[in-house]
mmCIF file of C-alpha atoms in Angstrom:
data_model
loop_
_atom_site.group_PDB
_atom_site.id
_atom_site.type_symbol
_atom_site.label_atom_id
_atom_site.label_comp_id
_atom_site.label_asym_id
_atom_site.label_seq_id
_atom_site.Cartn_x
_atom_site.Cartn_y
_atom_site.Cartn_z
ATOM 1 C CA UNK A 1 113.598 63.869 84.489
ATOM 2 C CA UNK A 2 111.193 65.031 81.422
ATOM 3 C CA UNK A 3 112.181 67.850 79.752
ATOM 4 C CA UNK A 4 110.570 69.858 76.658
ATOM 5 C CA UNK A 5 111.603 68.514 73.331
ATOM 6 C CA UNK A 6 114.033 70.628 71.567
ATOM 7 C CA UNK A 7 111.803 70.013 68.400
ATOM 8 C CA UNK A 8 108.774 70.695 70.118
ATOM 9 C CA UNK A 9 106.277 68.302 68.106
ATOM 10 C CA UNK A 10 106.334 71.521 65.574
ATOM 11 C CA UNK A 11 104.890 71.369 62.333
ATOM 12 C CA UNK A 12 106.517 73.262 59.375
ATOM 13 C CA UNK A 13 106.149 76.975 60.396
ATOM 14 C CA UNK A 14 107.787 80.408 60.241
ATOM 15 C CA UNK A 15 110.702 80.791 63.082
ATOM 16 C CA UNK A 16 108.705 83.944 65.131
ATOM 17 C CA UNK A 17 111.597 85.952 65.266
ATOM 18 C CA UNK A 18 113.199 85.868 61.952
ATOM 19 C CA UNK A 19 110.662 84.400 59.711
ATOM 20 C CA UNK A 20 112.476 81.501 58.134
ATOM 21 C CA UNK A 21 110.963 78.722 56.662
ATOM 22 C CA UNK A 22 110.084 76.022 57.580
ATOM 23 C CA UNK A 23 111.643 76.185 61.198
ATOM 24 C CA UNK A 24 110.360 75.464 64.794
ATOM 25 C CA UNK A 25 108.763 78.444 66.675
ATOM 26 C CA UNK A 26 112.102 79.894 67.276
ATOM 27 C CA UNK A 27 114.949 78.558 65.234
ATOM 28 C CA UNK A 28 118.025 77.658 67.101
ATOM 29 C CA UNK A 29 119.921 80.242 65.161
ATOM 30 C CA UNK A 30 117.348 82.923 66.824
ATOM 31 C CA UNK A 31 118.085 81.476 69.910
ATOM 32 C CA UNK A 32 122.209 81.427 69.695
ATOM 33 C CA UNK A 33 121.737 84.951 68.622
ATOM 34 C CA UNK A 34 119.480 86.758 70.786
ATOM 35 C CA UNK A 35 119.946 84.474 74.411
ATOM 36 C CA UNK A 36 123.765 83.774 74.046
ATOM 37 C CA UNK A 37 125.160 83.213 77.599
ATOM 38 C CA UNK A 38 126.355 85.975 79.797
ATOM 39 C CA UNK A 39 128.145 86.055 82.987
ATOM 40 C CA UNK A 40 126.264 86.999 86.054
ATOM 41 C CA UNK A 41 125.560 87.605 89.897
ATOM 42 C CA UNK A 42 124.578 84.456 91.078
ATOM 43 C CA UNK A 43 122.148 85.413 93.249
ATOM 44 C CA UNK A 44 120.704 88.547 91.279
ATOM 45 C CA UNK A 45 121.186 87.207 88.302
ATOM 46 C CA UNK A 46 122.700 91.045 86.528
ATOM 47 C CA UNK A 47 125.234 90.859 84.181
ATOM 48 C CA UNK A 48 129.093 91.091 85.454
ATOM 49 C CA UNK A 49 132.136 92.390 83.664
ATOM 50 C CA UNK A 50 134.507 90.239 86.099
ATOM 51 C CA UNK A 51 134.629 86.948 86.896
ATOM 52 C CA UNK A 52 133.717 87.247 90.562
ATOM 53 C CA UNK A 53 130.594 85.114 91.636
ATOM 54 C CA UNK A 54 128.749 88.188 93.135
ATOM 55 C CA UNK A 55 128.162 91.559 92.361
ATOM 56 C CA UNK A 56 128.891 94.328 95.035
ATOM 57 C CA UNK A 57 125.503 95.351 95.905
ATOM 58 C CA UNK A 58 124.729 91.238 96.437
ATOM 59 C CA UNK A 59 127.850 91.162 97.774
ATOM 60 C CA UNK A 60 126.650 94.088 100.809
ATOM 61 C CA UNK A 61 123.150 92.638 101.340
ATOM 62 C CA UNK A 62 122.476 89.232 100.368
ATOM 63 C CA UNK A 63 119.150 88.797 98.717
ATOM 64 C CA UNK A 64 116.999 85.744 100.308
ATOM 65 C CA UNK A 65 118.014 83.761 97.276
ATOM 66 C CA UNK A 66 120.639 81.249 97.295
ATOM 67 C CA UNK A 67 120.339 81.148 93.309
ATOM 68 C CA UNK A 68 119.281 83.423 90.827
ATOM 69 C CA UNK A 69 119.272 81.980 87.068
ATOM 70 C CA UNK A 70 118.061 83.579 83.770
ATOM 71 C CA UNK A 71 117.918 82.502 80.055
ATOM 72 C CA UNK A 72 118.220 85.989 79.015
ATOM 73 C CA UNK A 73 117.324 89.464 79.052
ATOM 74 C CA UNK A 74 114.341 91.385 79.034
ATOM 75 C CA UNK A 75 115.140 92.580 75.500
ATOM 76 C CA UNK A 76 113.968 91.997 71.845
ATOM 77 C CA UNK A 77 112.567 89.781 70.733
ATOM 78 C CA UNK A 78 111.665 88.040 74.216
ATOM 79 C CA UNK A 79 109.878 90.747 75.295
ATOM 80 C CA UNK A 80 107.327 90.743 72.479
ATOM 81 C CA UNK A 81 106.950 86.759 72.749
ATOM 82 C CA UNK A 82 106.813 87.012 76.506
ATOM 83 C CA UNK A 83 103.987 89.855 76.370
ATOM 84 C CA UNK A 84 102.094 87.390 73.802
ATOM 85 C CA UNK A 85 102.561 84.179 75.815
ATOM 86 C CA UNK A 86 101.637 86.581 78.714
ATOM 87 C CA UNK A 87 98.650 88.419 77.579
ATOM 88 C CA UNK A 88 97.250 87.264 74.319
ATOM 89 C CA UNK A 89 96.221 83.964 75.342
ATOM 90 C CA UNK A 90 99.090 82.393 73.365
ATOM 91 C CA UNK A 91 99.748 79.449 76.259
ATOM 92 C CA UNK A 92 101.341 77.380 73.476
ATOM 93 C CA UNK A 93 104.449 79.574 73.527
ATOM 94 C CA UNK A 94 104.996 77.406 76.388
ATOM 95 C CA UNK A 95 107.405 74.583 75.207
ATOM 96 C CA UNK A 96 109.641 76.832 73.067
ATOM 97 C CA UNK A 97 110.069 79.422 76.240
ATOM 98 C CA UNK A 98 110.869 76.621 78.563
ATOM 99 C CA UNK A 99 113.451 75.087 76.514
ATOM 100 C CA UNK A 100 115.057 78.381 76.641
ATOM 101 C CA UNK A 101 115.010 78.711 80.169
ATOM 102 C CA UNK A 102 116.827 75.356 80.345
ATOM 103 C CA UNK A 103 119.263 76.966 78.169
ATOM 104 C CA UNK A 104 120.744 78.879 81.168
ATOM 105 C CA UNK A 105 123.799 77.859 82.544
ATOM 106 C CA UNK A 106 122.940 75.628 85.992
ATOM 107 C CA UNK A 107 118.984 75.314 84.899
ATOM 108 C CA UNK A 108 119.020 71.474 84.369
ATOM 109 C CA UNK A 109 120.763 70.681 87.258
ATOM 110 C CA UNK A 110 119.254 72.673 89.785
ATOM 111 C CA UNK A 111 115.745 71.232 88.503
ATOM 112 C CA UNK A 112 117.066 67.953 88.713
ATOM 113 C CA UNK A 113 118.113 68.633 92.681
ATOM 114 C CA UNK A 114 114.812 70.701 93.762
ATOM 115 C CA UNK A 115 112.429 68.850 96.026
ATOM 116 C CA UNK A 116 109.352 71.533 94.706
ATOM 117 C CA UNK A 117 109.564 73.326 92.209
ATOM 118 C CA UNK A 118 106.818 76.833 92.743
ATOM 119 C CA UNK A 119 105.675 79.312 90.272
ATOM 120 C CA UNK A 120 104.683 82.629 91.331
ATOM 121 C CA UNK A 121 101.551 82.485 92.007
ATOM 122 C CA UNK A 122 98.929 85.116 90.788
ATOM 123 C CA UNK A 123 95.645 86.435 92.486
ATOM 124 C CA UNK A 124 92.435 85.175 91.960
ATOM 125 C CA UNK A 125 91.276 88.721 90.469
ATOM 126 C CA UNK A 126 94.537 88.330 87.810
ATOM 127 C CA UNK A 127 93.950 84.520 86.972
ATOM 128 C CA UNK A 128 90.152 85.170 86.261
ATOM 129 C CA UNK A 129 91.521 88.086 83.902
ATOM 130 C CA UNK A 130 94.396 86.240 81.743
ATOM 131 C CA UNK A 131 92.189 82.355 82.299
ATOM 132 C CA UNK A 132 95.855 80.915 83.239
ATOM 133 C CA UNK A 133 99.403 81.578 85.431
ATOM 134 C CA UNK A 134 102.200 82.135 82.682
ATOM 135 C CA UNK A 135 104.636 81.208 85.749
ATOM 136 C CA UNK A 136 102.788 77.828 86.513
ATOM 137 C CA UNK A 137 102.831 76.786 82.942
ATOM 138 C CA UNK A 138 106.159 76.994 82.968
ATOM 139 C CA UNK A 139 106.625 75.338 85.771
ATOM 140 C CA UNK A 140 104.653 72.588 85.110
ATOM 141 C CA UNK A 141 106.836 72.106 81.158
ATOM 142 C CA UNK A 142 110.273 72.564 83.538
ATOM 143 C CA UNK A 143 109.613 70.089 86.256
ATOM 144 C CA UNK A 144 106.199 67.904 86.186
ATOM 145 C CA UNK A 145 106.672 65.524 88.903
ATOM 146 C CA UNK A 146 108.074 68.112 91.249
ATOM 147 C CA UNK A 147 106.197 71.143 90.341
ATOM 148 C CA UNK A 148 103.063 72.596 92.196
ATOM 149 C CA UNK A 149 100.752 75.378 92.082
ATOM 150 C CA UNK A 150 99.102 74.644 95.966
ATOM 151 C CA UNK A 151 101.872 75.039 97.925
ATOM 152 C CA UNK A 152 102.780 78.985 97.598
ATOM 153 C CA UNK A 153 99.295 81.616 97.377
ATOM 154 C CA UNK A 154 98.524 84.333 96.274
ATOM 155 C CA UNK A 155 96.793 85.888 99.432
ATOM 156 C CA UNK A 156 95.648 88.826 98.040
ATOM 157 C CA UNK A 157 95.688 90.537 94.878
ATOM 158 C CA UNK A 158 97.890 93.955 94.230
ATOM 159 C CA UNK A 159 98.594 96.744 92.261
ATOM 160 C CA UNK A 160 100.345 96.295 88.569
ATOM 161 C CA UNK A 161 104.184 96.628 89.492
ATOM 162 C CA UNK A 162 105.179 97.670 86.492
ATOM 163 C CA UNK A 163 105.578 101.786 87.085
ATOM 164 C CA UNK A 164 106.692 101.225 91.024
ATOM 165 C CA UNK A 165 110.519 101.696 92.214
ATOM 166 C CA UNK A 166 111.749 98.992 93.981
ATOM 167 C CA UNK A 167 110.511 100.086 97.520
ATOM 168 C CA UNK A 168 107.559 100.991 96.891
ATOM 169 C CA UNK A 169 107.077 96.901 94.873
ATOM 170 C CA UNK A 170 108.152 95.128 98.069
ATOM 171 C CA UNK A 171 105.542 97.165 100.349
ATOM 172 C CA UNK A 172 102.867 96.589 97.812
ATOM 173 C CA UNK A 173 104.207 92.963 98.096
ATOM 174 C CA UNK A 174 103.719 92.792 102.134
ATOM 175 C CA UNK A 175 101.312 90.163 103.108
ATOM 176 C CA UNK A 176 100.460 89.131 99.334
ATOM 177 C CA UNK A 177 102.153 85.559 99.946
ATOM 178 C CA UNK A 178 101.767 82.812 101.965
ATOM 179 C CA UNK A 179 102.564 78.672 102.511
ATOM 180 C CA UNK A 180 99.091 76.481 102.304
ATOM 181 C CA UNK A 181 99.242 75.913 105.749
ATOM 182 C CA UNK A 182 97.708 71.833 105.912
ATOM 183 C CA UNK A 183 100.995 71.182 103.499
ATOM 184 C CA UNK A 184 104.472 73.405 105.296
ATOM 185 C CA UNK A 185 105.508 70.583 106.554
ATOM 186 C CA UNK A 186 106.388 69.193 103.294
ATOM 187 C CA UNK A 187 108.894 72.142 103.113
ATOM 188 C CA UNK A 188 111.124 72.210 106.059
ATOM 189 C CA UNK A 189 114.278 70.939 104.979
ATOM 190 C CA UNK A 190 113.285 70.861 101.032
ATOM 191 C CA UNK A 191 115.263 72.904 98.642
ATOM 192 C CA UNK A 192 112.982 74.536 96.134
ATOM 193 C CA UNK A 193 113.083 76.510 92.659
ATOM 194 C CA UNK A 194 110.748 79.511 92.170
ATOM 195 C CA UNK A 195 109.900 80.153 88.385
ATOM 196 C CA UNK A 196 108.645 83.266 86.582
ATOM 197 C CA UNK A 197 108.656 84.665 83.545
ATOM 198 C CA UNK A 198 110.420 87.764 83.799
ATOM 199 C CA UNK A 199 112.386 89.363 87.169
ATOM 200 C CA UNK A 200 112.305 93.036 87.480
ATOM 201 C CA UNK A 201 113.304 94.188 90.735
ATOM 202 C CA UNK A 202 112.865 90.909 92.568
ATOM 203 C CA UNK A 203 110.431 92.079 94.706
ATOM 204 C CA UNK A 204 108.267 88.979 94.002
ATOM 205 C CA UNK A 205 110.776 86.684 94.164
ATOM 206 C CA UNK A 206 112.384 88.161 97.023
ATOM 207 C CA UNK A 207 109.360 88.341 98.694
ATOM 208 C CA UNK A 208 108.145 84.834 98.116
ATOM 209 C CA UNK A 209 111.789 83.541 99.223
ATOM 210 C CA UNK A 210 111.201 84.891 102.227
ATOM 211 C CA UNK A 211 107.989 83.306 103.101
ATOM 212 C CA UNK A 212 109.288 80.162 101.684
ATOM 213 C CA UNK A 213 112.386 80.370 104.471
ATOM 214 C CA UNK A 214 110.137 80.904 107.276
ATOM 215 C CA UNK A 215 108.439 77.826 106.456
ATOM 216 C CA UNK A 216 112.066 75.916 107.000
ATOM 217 C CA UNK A 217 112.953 76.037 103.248
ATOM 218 C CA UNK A 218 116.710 74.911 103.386
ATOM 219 C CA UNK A 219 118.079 76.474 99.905
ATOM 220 C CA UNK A 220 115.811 78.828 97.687
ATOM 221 C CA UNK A 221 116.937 79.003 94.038
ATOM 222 C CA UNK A 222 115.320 81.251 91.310
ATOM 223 C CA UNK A 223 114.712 80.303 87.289
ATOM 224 C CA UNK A 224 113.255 83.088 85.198
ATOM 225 C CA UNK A 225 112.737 83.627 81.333
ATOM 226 C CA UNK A 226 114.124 86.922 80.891
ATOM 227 C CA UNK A 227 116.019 89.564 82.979
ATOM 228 C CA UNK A 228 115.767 93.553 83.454
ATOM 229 C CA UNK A 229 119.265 94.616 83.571
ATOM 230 C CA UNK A 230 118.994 98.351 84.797
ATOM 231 C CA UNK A 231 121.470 97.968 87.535
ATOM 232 C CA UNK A 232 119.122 100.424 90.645
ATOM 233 C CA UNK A 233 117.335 97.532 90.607
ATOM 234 C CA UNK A 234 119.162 94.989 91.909
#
């Protein structure tokens, strides 16, 4: 399967987290440094201080993912570059941020296995606003034979989730996803990877998985950039 080129096609530039020169848009020292494995939940993808496969709280109420994978955290520098691949029309960030997600442990091979791989998808309102879906790009750099932007919608646009507790993000969530309905049948049985840039609460995800399982999804696996890791959220 494709994958992004660790060199990127790059021309001689500044690394964009610690300036060197001449380096790719983030230097592989940068990288080592700042997204150096962790251990974690595999199905919430938080950070654990023992070696067991599940935290406690995943542990009590399994989420509707089967996997949960992350490059990093949601901490500097990724959350400047994410907010200017995200919001400053910086698409081009894409190759170097996909690489990185295929830095995290299980990323390649759960790719390689997916039948569809699905960003998140965003409303109509939110696409016309930012002129492109961060998690689709993505996507598409991960997996291009097997990824799709048709499959999962966006029903209906909601609220920024930024500022809302985790209840209150999964009843904003209620209703805002569903399967194109010509095309579940080219689900049922299919194991599929959801991608997005950065996982919060989950709410999203969790709430996409769900749809995704209805429509006879056998085994749901996540792959985001970056990672909150304020454990109430989980």
């Amino acid at each position: 399967m494709h994958r992004p080129d660790r060199a990127w096609g790059w021309l001689p530039s500044r690394c964009a987290v610690c300036q060197s020169w001449p380096q790719a848009p983030l230097c592989d020292a940068c990288i080592s440094r700042f997204a150096q494995p962790q251990h974690r939940c595999l199905t919430c993808a938080l950070p654990l201080a023992h070696l067991a496969e599940r935290c406690g709280t995943c542990l009590k109420s399994p989420p509707p993912l089967d996997l949960c994978l992350t490059a990093t955290a949601y901490a500097w520098p990724w959350v400047d570059l994410i907010a200017d691949y995200k919001f400053h029309q910086r698409p081009g960030w894409v190759g170097p941020l996909a690489t990185l997600m295929l830095s995290a442990p299980w990323a390649e091979d759960t790719l390689d296995t997916a039948d569809w791989v699905l960003p998140i998808p965003l409303s109509a309102q939110r696409l016309a606003e930012r002129g492109y879906n961060q998690a689709w790009l993505l996507a598409r750099q991960l997996s291009p034979h097997n990824a799709d932007a048709h499959l999962l919608l966006r029903t209906r646009d909601t609220p920024s989730q930024r500022s809302l507790p985790r209840a209150d993000r999964l009843a904003n969530l209620v209703g805002a996803f569903a399967v194109e309905p010509l095309r579940a049948a080219q689900l049922r049985g299919k194991k599929v990877v959801l991608v997005d840039d950065v996982m919060t609460s989950g709410a999203s995800l969790h709430t996409a998985a769900r749809v995704l399982r209805q429509a006879g999804v056998v085994h749901i696996s996540a792959l985001v950039l970056a990672r909150t890791e304020t454990h109430h959220d989980a």
